[in-house]
Every structure is written in C-alpha cells, then in structure tokens.
GROMACS .gro file of N, CA and C in nm:
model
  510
    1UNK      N    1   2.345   3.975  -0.408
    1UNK     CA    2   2.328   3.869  -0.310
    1UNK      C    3   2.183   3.822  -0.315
    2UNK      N    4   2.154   3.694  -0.332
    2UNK     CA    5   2.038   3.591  -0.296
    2UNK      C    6   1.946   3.648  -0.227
    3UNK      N    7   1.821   3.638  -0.186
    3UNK     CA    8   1.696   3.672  -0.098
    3UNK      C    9   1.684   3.572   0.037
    4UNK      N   10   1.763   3.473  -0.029
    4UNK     CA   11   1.734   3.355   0.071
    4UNK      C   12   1.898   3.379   0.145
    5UNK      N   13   2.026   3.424   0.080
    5UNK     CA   14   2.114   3.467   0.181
    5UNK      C   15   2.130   3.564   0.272
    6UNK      N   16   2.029   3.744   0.208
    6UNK     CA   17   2.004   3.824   0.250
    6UNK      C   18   1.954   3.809   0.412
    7UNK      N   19   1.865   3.719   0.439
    7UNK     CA   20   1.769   3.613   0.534
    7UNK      C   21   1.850   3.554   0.628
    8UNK      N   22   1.949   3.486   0.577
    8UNK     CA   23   2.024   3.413   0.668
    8UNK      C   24   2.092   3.531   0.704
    9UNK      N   25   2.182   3.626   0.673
    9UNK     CA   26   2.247   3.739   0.752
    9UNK      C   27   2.198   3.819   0.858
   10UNK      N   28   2.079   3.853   0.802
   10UNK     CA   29   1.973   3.884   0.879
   10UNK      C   30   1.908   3.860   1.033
   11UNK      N   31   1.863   3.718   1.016
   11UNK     CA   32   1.883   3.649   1.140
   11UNK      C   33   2.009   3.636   1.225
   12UNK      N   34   2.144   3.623   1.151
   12UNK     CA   35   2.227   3.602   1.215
   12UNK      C   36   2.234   3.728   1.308
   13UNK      N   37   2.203   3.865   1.279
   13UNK     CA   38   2.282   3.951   1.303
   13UNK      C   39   2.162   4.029   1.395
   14UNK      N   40   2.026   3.933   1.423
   14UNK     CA   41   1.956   3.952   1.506
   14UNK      C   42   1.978   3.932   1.664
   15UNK      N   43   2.079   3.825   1.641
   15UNK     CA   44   2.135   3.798   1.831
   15UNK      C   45   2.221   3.916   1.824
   16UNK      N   46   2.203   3.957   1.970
   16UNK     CA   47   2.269   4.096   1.975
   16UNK      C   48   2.419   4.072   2.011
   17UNK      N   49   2.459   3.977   2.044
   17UNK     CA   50   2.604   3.944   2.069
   17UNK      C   51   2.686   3.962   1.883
   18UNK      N   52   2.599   3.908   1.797
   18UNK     CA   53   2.644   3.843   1.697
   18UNK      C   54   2.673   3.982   1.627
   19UNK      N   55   2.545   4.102   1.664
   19UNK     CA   56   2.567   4.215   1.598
   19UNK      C   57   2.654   4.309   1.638
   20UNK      N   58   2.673   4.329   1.763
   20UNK     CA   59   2.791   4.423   1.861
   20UNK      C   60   2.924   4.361   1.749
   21UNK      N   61   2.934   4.248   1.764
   21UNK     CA   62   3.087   4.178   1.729
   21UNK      C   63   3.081   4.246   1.548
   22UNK      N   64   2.971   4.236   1.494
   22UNK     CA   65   2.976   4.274   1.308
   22UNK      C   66   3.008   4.444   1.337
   23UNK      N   67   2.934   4.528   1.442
   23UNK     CA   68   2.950   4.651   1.436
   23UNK      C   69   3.142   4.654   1.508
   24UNK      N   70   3.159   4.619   1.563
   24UNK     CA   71   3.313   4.634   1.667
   24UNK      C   72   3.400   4.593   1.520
   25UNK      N   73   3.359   4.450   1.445
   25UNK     CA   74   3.445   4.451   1.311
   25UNK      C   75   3.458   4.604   1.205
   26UNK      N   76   3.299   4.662   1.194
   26UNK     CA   77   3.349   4.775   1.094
   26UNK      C   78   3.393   4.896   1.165
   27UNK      N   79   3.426   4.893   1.273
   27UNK     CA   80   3.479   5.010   1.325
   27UNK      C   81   3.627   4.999   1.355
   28UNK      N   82   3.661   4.884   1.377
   28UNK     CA   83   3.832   4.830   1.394
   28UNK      C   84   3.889   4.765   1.318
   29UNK      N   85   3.806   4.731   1.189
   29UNK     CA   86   3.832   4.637   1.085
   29UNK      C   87   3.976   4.501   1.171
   30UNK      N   88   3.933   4.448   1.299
   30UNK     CA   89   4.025   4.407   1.325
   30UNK      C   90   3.995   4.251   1.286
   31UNK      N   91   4.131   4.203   1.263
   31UNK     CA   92   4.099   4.021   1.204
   31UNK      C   93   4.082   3.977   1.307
   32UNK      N   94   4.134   3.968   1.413
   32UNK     CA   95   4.056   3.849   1.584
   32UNK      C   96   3.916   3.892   1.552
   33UNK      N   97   3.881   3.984   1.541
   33UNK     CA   98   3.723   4.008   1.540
   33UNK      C   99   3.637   3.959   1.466
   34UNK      N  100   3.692   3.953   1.291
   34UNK     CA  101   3.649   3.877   1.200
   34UNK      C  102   3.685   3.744   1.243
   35UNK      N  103   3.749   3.684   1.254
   35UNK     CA  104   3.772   3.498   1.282
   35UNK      C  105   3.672   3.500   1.402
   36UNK      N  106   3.642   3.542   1.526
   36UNK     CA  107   3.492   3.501   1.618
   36UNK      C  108   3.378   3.531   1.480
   37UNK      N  109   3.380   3.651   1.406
   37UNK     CA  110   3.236   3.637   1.373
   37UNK      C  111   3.231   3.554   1.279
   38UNK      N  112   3.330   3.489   1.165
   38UNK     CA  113   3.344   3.399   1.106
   38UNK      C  114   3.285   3.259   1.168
   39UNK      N  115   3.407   3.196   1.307
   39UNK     CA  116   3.349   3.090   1.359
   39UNK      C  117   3.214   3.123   1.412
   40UNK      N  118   3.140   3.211   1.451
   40UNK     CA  119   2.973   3.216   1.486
   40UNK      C  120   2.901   3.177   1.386
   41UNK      N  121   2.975   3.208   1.273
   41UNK     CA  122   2.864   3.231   1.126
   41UNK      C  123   2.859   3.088   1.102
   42UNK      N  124   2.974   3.029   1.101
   42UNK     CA  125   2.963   2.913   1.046
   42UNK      C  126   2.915   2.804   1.169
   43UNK      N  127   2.939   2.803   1.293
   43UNK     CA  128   2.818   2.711   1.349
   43UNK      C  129   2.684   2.799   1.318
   44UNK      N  130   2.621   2.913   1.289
   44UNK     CA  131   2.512   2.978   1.281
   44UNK      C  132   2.419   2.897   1.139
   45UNK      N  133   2.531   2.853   1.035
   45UNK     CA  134   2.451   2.852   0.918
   45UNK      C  135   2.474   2.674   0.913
   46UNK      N  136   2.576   2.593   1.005
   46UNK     CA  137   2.553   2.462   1.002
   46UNK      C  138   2.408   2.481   1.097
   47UNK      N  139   2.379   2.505   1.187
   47UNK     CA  140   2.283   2.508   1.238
   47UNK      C  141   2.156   2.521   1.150
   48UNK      N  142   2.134   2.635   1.070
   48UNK     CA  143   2.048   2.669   1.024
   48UNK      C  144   2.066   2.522   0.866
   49UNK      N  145   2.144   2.466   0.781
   49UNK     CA  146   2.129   2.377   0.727
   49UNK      C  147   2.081   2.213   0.728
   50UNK      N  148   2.132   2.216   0.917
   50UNK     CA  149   2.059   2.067   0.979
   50UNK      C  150   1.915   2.054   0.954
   51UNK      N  151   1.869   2.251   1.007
   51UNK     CA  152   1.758   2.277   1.085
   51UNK      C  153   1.644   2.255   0.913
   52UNK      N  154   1.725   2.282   0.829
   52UNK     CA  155   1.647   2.279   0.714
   52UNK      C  156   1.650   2.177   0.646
   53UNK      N  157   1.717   2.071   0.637
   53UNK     CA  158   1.754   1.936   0.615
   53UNK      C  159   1.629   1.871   0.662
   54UNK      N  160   1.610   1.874   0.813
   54UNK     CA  161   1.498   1.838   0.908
   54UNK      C  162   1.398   1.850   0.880
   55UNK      N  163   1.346   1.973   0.846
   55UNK     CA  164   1.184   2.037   0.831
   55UNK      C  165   1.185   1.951   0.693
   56UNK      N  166   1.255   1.931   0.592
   56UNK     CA  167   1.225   1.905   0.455
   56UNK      C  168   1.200   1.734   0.455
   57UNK      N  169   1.293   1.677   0.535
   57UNK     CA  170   1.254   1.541   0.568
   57UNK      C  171   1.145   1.510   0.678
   58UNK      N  172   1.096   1.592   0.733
   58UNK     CA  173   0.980   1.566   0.791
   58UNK      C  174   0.873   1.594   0.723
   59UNK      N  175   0.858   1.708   0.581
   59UNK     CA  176   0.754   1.753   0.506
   59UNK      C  177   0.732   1.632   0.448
   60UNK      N  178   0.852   1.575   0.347
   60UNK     CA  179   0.834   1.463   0.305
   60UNK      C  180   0.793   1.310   0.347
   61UNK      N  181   0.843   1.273   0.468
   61UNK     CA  182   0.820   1.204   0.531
   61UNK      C  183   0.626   1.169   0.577
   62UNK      N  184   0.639   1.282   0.599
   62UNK     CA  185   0.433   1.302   0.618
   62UNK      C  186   0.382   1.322   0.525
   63UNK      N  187   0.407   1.380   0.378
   63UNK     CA  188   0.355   1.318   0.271
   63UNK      C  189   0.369   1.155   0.266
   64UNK      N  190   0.491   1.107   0.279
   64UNK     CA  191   0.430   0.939   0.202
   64UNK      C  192   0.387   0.907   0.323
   65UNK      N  193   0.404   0.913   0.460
   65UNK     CA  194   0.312   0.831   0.542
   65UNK      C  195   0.164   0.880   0.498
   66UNK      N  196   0.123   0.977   0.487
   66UNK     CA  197   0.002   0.976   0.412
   66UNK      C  198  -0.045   0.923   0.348
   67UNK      N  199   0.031   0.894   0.210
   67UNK     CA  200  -0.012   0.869   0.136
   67UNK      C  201  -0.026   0.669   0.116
   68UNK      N  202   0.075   0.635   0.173
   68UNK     CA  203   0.068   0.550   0.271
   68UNK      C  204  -0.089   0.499   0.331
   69UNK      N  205  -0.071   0.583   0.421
   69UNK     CA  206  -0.278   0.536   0.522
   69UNK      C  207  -0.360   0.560   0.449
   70UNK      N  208  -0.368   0.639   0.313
   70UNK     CA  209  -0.486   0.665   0.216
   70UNK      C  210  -0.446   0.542   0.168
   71UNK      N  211  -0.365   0.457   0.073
   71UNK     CA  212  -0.378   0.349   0.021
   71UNK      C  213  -0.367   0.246   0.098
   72UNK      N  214  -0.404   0.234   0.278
   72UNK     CA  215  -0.429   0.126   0.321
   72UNK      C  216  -0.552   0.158   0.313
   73UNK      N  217  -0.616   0.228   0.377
   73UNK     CA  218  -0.778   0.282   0.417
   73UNK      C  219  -0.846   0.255   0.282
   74UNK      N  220  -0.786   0.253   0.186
   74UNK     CA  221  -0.885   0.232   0.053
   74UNK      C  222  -0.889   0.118   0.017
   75UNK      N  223  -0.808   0.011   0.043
   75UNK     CA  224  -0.744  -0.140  -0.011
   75UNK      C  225  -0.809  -0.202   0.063
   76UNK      N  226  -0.821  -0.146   0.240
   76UNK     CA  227  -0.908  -0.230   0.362
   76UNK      C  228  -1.016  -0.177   0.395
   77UNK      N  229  -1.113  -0.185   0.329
   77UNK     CA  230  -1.257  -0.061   0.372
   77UNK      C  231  -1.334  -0.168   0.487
   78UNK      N  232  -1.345  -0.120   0.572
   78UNK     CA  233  -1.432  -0.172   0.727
   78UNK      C  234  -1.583  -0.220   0.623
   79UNK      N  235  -1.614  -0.306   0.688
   79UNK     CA  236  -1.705  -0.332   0.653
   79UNK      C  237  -1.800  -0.407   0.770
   80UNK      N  238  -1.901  -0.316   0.780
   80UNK     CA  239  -1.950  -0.408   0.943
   80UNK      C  240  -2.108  -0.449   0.878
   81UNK      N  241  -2.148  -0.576   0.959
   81UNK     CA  242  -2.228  -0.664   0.975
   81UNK      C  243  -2.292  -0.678   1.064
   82UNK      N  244  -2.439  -0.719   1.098
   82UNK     CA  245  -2.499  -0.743   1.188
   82UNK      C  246  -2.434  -0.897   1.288
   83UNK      N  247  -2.400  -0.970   1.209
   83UNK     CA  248  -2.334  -1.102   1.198
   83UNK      C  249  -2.165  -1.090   1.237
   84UNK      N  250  -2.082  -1.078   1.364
   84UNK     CA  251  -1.925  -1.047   1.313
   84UNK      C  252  -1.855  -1.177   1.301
   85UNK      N  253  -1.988  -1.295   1.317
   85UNK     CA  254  -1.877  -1.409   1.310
   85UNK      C  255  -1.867  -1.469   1.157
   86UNK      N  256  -1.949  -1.455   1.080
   86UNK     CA  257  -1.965  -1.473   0.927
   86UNK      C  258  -1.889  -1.414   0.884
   87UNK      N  259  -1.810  -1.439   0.782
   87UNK     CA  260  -1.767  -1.310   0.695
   87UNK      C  261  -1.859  -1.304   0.575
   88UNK      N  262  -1.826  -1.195   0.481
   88UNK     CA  263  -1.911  -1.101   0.365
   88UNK      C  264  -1.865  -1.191   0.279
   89UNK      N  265  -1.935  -1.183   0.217
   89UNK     CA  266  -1.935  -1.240   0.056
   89UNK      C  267  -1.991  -1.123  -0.048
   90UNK      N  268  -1.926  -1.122  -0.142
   90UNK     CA  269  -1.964  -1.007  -0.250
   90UNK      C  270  -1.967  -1.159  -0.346
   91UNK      N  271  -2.105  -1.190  -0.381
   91UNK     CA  272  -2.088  -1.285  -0.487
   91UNK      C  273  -2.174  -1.216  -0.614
   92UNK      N  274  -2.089  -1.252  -0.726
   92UNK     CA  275  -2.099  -1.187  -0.862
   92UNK      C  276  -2.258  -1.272  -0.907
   93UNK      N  277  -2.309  -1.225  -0.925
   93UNK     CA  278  -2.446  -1.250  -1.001
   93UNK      C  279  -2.474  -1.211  -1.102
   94UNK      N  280  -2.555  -1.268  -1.180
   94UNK     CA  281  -2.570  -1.247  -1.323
   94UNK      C  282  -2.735  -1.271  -1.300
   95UNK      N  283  -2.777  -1.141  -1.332
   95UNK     CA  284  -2.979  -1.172  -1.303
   95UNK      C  285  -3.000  -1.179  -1.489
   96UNK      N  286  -2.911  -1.192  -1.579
   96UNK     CA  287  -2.972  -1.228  -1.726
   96UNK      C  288  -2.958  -1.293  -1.730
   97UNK      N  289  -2.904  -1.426  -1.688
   97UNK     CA  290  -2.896  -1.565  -1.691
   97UNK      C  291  -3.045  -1.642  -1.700
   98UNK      N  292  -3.061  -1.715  -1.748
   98UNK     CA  293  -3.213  -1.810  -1.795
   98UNK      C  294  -3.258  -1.854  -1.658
   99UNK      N  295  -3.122  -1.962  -1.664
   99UNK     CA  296  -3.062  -2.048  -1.540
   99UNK      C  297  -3.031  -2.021  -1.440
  100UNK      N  298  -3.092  -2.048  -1.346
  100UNK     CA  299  -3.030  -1.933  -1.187
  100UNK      C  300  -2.990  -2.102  -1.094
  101UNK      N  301  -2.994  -2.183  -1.187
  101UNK     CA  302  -2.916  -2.317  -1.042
  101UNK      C  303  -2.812  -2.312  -1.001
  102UNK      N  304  -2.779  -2.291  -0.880
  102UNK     CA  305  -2.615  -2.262  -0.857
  102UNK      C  306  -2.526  -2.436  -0.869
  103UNK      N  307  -2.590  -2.547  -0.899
  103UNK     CA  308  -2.564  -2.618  -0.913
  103UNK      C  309  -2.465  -2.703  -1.058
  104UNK      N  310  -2.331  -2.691  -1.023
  104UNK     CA  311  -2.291  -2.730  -1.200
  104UNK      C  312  -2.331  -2.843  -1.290
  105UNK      N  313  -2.423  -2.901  -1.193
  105UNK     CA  314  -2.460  -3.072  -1.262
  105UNK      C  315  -2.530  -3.024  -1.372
  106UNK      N  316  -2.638  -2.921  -1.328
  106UNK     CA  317  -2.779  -2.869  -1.422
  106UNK      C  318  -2.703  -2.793  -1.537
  107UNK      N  319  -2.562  -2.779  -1.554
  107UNK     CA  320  -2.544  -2.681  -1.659
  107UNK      C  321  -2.442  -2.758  -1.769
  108UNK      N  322  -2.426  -2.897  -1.698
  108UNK     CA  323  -2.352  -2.972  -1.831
  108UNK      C  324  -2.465  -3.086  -1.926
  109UNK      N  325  -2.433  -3.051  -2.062
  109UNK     CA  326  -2.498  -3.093  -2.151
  109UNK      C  327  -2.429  -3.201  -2.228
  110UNK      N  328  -2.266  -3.239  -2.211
  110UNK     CA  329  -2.200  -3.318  -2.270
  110UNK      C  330  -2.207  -3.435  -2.194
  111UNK      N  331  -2.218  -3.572  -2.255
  111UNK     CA  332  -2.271  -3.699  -2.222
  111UNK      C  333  -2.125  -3.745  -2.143
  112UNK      N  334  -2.040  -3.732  -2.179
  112UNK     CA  335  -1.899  -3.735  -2.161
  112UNK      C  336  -1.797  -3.674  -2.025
  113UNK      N  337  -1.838  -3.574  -2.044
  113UNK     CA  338  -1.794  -3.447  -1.924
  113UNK      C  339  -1.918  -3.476  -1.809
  114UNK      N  340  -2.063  -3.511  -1.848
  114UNK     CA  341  -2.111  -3.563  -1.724
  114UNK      C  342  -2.046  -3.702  -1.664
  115UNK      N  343  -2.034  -3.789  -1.725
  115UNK     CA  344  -1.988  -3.897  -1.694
  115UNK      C  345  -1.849  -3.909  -1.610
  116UNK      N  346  -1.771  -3.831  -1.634
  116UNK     CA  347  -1.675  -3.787  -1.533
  116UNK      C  348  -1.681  -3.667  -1.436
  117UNK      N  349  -1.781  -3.624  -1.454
  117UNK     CA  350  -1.793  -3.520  -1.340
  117UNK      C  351  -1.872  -3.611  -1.228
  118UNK      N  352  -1.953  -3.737  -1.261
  118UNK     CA  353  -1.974  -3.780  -1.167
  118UNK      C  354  -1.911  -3.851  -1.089
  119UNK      N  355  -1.771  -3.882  -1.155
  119UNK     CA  356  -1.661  -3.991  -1.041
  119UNK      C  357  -1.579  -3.853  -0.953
  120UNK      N  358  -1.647  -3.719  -0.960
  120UNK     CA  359  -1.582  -3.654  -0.882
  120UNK      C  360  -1.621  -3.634  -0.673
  121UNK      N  361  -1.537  -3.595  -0.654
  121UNK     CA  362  -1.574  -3.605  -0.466
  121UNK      C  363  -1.691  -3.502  -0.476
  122UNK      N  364  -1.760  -3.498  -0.321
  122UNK     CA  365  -1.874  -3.352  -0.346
  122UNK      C  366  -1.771  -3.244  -0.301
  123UNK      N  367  -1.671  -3.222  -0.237
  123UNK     CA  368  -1.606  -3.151  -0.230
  123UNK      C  369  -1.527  -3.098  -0.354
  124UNK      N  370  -1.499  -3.134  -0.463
  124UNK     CA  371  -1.478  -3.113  -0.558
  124UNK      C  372  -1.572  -3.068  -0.667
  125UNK      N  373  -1.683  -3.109  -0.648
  125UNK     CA  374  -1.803  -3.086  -0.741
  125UNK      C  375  -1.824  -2.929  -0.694
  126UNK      N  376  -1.870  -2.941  -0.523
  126UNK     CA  377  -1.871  -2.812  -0.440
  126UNK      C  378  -1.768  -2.655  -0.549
  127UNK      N  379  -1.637  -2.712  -0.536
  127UNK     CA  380  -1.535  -2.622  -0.602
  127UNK      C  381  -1.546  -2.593  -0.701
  128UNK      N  382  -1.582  -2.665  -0.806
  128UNK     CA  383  -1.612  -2.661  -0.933
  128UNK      C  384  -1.746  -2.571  -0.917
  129UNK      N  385  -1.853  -2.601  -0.865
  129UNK     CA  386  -1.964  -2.520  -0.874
  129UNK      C  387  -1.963  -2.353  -0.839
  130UNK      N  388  -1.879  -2.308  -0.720
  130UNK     CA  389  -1.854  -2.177  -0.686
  130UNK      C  390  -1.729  -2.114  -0.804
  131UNK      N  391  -1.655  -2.206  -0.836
  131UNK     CA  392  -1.608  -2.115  -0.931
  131UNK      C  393  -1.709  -2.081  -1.055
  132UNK      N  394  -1.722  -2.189  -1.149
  132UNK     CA  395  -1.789  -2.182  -1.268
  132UNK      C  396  -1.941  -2.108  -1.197
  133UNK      N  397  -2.027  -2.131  -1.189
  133UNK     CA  398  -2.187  -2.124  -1.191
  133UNK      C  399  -2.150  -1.988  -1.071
  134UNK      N  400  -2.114  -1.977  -0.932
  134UNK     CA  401  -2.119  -1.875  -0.923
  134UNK      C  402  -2.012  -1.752  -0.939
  135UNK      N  403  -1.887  -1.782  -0.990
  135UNK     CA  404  -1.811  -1.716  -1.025
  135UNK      C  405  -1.723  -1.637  -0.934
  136UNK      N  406  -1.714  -1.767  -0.765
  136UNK     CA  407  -1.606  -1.692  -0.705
  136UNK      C  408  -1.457  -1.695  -0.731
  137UNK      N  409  -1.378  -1.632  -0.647
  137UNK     CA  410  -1.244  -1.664  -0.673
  137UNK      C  411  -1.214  -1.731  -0.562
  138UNK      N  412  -1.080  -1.798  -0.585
  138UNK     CA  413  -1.043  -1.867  -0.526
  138UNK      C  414  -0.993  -1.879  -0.360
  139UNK      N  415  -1.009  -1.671  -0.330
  139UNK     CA  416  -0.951  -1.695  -0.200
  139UNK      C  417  -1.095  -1.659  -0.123
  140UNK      N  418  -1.234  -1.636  -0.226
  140UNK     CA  419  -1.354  -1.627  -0.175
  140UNK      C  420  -1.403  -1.778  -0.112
  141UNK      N  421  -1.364  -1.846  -0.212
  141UNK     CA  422  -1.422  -2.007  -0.201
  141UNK      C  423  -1.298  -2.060  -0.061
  142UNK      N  424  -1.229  -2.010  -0.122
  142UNK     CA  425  -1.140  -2.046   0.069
  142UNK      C  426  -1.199  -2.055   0.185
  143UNK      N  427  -1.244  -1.894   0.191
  143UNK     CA  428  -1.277  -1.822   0.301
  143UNK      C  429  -1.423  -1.906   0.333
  144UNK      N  430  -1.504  -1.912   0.268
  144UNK     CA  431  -1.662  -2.008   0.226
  144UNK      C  432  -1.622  -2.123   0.296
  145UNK      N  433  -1.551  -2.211   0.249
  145UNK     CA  434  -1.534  -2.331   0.294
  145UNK      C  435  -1.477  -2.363   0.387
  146UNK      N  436  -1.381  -2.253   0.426
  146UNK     CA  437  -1.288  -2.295   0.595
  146UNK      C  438  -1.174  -2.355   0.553
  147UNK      N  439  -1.121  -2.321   0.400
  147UNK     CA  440  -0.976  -2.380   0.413
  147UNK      C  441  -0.872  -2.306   0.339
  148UNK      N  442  -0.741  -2.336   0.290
  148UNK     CA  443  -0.631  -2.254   0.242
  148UNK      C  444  -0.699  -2.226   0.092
  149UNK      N  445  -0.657  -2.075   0.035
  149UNK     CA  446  -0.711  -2.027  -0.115
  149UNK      C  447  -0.591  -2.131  -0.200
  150UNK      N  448  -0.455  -2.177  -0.109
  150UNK     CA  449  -0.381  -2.292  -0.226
  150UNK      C  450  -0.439  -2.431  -0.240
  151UNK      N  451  -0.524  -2.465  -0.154
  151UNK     CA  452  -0.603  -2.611  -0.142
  151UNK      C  453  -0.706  -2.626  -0.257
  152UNK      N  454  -0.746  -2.481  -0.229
  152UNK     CA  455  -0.871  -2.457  -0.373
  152UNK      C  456  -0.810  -2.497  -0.481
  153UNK      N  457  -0.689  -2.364  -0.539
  153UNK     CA  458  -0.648  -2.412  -0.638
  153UNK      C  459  -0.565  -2.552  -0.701
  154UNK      N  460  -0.494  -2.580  -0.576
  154UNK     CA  461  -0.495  -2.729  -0.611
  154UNK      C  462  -0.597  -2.796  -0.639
  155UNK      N  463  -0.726  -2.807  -0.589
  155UNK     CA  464  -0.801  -2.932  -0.588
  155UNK      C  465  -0.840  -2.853  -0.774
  156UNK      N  466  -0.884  -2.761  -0.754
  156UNK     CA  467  -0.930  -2.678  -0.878
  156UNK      C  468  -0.856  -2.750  -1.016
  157UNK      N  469  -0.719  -2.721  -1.043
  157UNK     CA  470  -0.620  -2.795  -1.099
  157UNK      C  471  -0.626  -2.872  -1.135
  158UNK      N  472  -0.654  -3.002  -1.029
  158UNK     CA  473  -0.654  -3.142  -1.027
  158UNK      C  474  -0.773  -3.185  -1.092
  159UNK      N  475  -0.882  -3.149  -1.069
  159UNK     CA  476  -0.963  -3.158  -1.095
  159UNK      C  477  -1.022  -3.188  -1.238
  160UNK      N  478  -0.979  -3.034  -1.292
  160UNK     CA  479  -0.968  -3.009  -1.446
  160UNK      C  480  -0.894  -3.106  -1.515
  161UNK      N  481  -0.757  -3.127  -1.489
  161UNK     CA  482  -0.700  -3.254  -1.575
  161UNK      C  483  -0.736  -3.403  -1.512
  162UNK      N  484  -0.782  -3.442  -1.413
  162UNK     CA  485  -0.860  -3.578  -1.426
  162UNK      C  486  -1.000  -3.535  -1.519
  163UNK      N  487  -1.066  -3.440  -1.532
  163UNK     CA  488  -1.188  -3.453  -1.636
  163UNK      C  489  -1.104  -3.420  -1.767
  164UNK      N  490  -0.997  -3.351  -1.798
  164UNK     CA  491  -0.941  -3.372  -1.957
  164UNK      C  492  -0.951  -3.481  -1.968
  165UNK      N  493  -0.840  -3.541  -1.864
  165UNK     CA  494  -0.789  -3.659  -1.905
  165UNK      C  495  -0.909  -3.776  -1.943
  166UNK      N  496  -1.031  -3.806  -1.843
  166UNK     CA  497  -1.119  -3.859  -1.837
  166UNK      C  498  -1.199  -3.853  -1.990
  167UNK      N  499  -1.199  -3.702  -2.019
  167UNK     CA  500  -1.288  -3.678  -2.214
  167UNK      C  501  -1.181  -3.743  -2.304
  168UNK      N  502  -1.075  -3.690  -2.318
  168UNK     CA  503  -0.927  -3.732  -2.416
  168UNK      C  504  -0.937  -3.882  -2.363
  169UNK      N  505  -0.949  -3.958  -2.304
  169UNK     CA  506  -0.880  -4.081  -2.297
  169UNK      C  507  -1.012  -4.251  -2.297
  170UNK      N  508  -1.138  -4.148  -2.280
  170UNK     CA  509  -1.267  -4.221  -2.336
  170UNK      C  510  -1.246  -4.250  -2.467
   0.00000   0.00000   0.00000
C-alpha cells in the first residue's frame, strides 16, 4: 500500500467514532458494520479529495496572480516628479552627433525635399522634426503635443507621401 494511502487511513481512523466502528468490524467481522465504515470512508476521502483539489488550485492560483503583479509592476514603474502635471519624457539623444539642432529644416541638404518641406503646416514640420532629429515615437510625440498617437501617425503618413509625391512628380 501507497505512503500517501497509508495517510489517508490513518487520519481516518483518528476520529474515535471511525476507529471503535474499524475495531467492532475485526472483532464481529459483521457486514452492517463494514457498509457504516465503508459509507464514512467514502464521504471521509470525498472530503479529503475536494479538500485537496482546493489547496492545489489556490497554490496555483497565487502563483499566476503573482506572477501576474510582477509583470504589471515591471511594465508600469512609478515614476515621480517634482512637476505631477507634466509628464516624463525619456528622449533618445545622440551626444556624437556634429549637429545638435533639433530642428529638421537645418538637416536637409536636397534642393528638392527642401522645397516641399516648405509647403508643409508647422504642425507637420513640428512631427516630422520629433520623429526624425529627435527620434520620438509616436505615442511620445502624442503625449508632447496633447493629441491622439493615431493623429501622429496619420499626419506622419500623409506627410511622407505628399513629399514623395512632391520629389517624384517635380
């Protein structure tokens, strides 16, 4: 017999009702006696299978909620400011650069591509400049400007193929 059934008998035969009735069975070997300790045993060990069902879905259960709040807590790191009405900017910098103008006018050299970058809005020039020259993304330049990260990439988009179109069609 098992270590882990040995255990369950064990306990069973710890309530003293449960054990009088196992000792009264080997002394009368009588069957009414066996069928009570039978039906005890078997609500005894549904009991004890719920009870272990339970503990194992609660072990598990508090592993992934764990693991769970560790991969929110790492994805959302607090970040506090002297400032709480600003938000943070992590902007990518490049200190080997020659050129430190955050401006994209100063960094085009094509006679062509200037010429249509100037029929652009400043709000568009604006977009163009934080992506290219400072190298945000799109839901940074959102957040910067006060509007949707899909507005960016639309205007972003648009943008680019009126200046294709504008070089290709000169």
């Amino acid at each position: 017999m098992g270590s882990e059934k040995k255990k369950i008998i064990q306990e069973f035969l710890k309530c003293p009702y449960n054990k009088t009735l196992f000792e009264e069975f080997q002394t009368t070997n009588s069957e009414e006696t066996k069928q009570k300790i039978d039906v005890k045993f078997k609500k005894y060990y549904q009991n004890y299978r719920i009870l272990s069902y339970l503990i194992k879905v609660l072990h598990y259960e508090s592993k992934h909620f764990d693991h769970k709040l560790r991969t929110y807590k790492h994805r959302y790191q607090l970040i506090l400011t002297n400032d709480l009405e600003t938000p943070i900017f992590f902007e990518k910098s490049y200190s080997d650069s020659i050129d430190s103008s955050k401006d994209i006018e100063d960094h085009i050299s094509n006679e062509k591509l200037f010429t249509c970058f100037k029929t652009l809005t400043t709000r568009q020039k604006e977009i163009l400049s934080l992506v290219y020259v400072r190298q945000m993304t799109d839901k940074e330049i959102a957040q910067y400007l006060g509007i949707t990260q899909q507005a960016v990439s639309k205007t972003r988009k648009n943008v680019i193929k009126k200046i294709r179109k504008g070089i290709t069609h000169d």
